[in-house]
mmCIF file of C-alpha atoms in Angstrom:
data_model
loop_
_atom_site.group_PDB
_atom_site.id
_atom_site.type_symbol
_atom_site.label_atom_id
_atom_site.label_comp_id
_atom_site.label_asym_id
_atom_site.label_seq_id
_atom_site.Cartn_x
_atom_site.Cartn_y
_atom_site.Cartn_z
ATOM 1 C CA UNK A 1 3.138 4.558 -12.795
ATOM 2 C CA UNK A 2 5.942 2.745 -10.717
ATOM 3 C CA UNK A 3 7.268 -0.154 -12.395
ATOM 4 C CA UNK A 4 7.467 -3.094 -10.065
ATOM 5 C CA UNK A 5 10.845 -5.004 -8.841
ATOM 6 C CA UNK A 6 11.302 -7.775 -6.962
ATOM 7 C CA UNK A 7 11.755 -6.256 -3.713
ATOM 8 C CA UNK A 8 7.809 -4.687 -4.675
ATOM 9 C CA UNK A 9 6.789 -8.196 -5.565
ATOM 10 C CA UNK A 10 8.089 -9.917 -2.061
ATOM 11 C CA UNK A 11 7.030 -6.784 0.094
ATOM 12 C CA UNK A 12 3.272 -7.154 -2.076
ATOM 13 C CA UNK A 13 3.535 -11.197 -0.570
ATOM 14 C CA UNK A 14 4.087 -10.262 2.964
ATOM 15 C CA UNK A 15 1.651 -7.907 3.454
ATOM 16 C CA UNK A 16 -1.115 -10.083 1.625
ATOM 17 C CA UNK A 17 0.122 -12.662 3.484
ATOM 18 C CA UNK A 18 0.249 -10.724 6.751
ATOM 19 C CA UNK A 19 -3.605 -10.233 6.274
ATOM 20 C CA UNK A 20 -4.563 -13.295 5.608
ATOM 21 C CA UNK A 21 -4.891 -12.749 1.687
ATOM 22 C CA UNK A 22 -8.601 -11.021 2.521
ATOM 23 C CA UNK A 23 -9.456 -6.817 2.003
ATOM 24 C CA UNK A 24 -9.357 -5.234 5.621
ATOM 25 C CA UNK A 25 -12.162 -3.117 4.239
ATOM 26 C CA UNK A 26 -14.974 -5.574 2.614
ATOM 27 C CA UNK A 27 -13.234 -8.655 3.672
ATOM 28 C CA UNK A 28 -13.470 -10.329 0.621
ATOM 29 C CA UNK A 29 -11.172 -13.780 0.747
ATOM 30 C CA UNK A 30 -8.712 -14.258 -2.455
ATOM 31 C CA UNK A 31 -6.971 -17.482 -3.199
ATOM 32 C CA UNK A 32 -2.600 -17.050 -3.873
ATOM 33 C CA UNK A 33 -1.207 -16.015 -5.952
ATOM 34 C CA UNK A 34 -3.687 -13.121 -7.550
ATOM 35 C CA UNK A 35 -3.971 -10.062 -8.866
ATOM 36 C CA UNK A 36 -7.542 -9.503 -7.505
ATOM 37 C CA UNK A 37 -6.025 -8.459 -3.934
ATOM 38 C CA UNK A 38 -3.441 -5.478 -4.117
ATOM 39 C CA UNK A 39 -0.786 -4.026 -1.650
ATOM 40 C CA UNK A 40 -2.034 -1.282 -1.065
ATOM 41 C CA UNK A 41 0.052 2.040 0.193
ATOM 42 C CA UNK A 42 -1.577 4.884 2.389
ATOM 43 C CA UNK A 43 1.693 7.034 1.755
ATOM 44 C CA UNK A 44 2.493 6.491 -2.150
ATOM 45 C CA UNK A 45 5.212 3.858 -2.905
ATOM 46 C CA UNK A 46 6.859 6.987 -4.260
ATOM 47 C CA UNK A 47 8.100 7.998 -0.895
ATOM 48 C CA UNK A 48 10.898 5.268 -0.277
ATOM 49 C CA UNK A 49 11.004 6.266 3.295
ATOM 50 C CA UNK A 50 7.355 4.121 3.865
ATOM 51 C CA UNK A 51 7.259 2.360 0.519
ATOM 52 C CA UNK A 52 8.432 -0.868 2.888
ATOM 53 C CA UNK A 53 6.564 -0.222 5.616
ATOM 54 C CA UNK A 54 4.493 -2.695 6.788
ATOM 55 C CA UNK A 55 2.397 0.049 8.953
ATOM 56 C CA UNK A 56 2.142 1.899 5.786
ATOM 57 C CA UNK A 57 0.293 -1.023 3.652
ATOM 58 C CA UNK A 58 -2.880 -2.620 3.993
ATOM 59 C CA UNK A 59 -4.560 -5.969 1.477
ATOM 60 C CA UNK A 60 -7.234 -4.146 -0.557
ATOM 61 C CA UNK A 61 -9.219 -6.243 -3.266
ATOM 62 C CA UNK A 62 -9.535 -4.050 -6.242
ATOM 63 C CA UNK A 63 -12.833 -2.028 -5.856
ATOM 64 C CA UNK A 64 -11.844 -0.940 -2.344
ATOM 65 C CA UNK A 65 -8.395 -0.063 -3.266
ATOM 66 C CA UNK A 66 -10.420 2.731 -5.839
ATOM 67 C CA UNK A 67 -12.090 3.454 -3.307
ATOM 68 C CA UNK A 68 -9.692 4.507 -1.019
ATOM 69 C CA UNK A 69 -7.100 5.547 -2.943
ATOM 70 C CA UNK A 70 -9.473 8.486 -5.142
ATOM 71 C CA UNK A 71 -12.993 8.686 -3.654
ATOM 72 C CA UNK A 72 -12.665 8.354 0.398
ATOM 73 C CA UNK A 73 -9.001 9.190 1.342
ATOM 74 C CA UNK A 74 -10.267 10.730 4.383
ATOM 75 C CA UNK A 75 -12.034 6.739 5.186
ATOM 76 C CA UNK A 76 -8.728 5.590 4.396
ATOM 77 C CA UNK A 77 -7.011 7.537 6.900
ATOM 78 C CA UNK A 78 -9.659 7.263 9.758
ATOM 79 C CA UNK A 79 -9.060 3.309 9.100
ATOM 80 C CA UNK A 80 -5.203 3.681 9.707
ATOM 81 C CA UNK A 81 -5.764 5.751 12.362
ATOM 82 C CA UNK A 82 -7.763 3.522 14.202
ATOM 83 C CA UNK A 83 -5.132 0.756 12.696
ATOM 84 C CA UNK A 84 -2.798 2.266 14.219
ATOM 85 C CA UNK A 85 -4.072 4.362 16.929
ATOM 86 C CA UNK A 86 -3.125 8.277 16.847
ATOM 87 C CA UNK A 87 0.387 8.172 18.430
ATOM 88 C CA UNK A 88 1.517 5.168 15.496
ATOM 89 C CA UNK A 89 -0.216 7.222 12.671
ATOM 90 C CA UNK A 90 1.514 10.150 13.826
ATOM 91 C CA UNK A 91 4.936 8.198 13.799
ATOM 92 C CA UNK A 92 4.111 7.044 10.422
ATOM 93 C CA UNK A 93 4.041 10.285 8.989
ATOM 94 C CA UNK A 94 6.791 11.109 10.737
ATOM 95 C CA UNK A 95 8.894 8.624 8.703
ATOM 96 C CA UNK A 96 7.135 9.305 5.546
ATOM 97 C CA UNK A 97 8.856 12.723 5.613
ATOM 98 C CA UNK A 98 12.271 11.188 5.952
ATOM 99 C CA UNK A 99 14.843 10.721 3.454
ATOM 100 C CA UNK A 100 15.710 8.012 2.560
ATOM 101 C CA UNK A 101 17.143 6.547 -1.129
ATOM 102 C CA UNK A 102 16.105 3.882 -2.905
ATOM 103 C CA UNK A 103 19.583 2.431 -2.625
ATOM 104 C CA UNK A 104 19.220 2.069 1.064
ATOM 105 C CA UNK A 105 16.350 -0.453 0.408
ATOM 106 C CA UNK A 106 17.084 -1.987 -3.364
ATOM 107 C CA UNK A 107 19.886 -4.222 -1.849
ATOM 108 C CA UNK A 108 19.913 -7.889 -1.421
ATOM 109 C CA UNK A 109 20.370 -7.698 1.863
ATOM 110 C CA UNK A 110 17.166 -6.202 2.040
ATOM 111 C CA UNK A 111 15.627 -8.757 -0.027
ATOM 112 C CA UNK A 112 16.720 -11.377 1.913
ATOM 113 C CA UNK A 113 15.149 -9.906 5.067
ATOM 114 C CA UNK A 114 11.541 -9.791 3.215
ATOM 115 C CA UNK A 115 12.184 -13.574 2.083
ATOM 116 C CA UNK A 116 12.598 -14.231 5.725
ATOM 117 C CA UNK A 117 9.501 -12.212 7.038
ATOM 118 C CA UNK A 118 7.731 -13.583 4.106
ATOM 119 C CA UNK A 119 8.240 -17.316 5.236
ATOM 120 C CA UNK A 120 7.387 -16.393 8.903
ATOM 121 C CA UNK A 121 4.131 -15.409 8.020
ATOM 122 C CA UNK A 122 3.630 -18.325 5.742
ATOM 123 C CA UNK A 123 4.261 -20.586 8.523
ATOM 124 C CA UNK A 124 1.919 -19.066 11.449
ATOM 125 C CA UNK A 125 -0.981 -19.299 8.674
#
């Protein structure tokens, strides 16, 4: 279990945000702020390398998050491969396997960047 900081909490906003605060799987519609709709990663957020990556995180309500996450990882991956097409899924592993340390993200330079993207979303919705 991964405690969560406030660069997980803003990162969480944007890419609930980003998808319209509905699961791209059941496409279930959630209300802000709630816990009911999740960020969820593909890659773990263990990997620091895609734990920020918006190609690496998808809105999933709940149910569909378990469902995905420990019953039909290989759904999962034939969504983000369609998501993404081959080529981008294949670049997104790619960076998964790089190093990178969580100083090079837990910065507030870094968290001023996802306040940004955060209110550019906020005002196309």
């Amino acid at each position: 279990f991964l405690k969560i900081n406030k660069w997980d909490s803003v990162f969480s906003k944007i890419i609930r945000t980003r998808d319209k605060w509905s699961c791209v799987r059941c496409g279930k519609s959630y209300s802000p702020p709630t816990s009911g709709l999740h960020n969820s990663h593909y890659f773990s957020r263990t990997n620091y390398s895609t734990r920020f990556d918006e190609e690496n995180c998808d809105a999933l309500c709940y149910g569909c998050h378990q469902h995905w996450g420990s019953s039909d990882k290989e759904g999962y991956r034939a969504f983000k491969i369609k998501q993404l097409g081959e080529n981008g899924f294949n670049a997104l592993q790619v960076r998964k396997s790089q190093t990178v340390k969580r100083r090079d993200y837990l910065n507030d330079l870094v968290y001023k960047a996802f306040q940004i993207r955060l209110k550019e979303l906020e005002n196309k919705s």
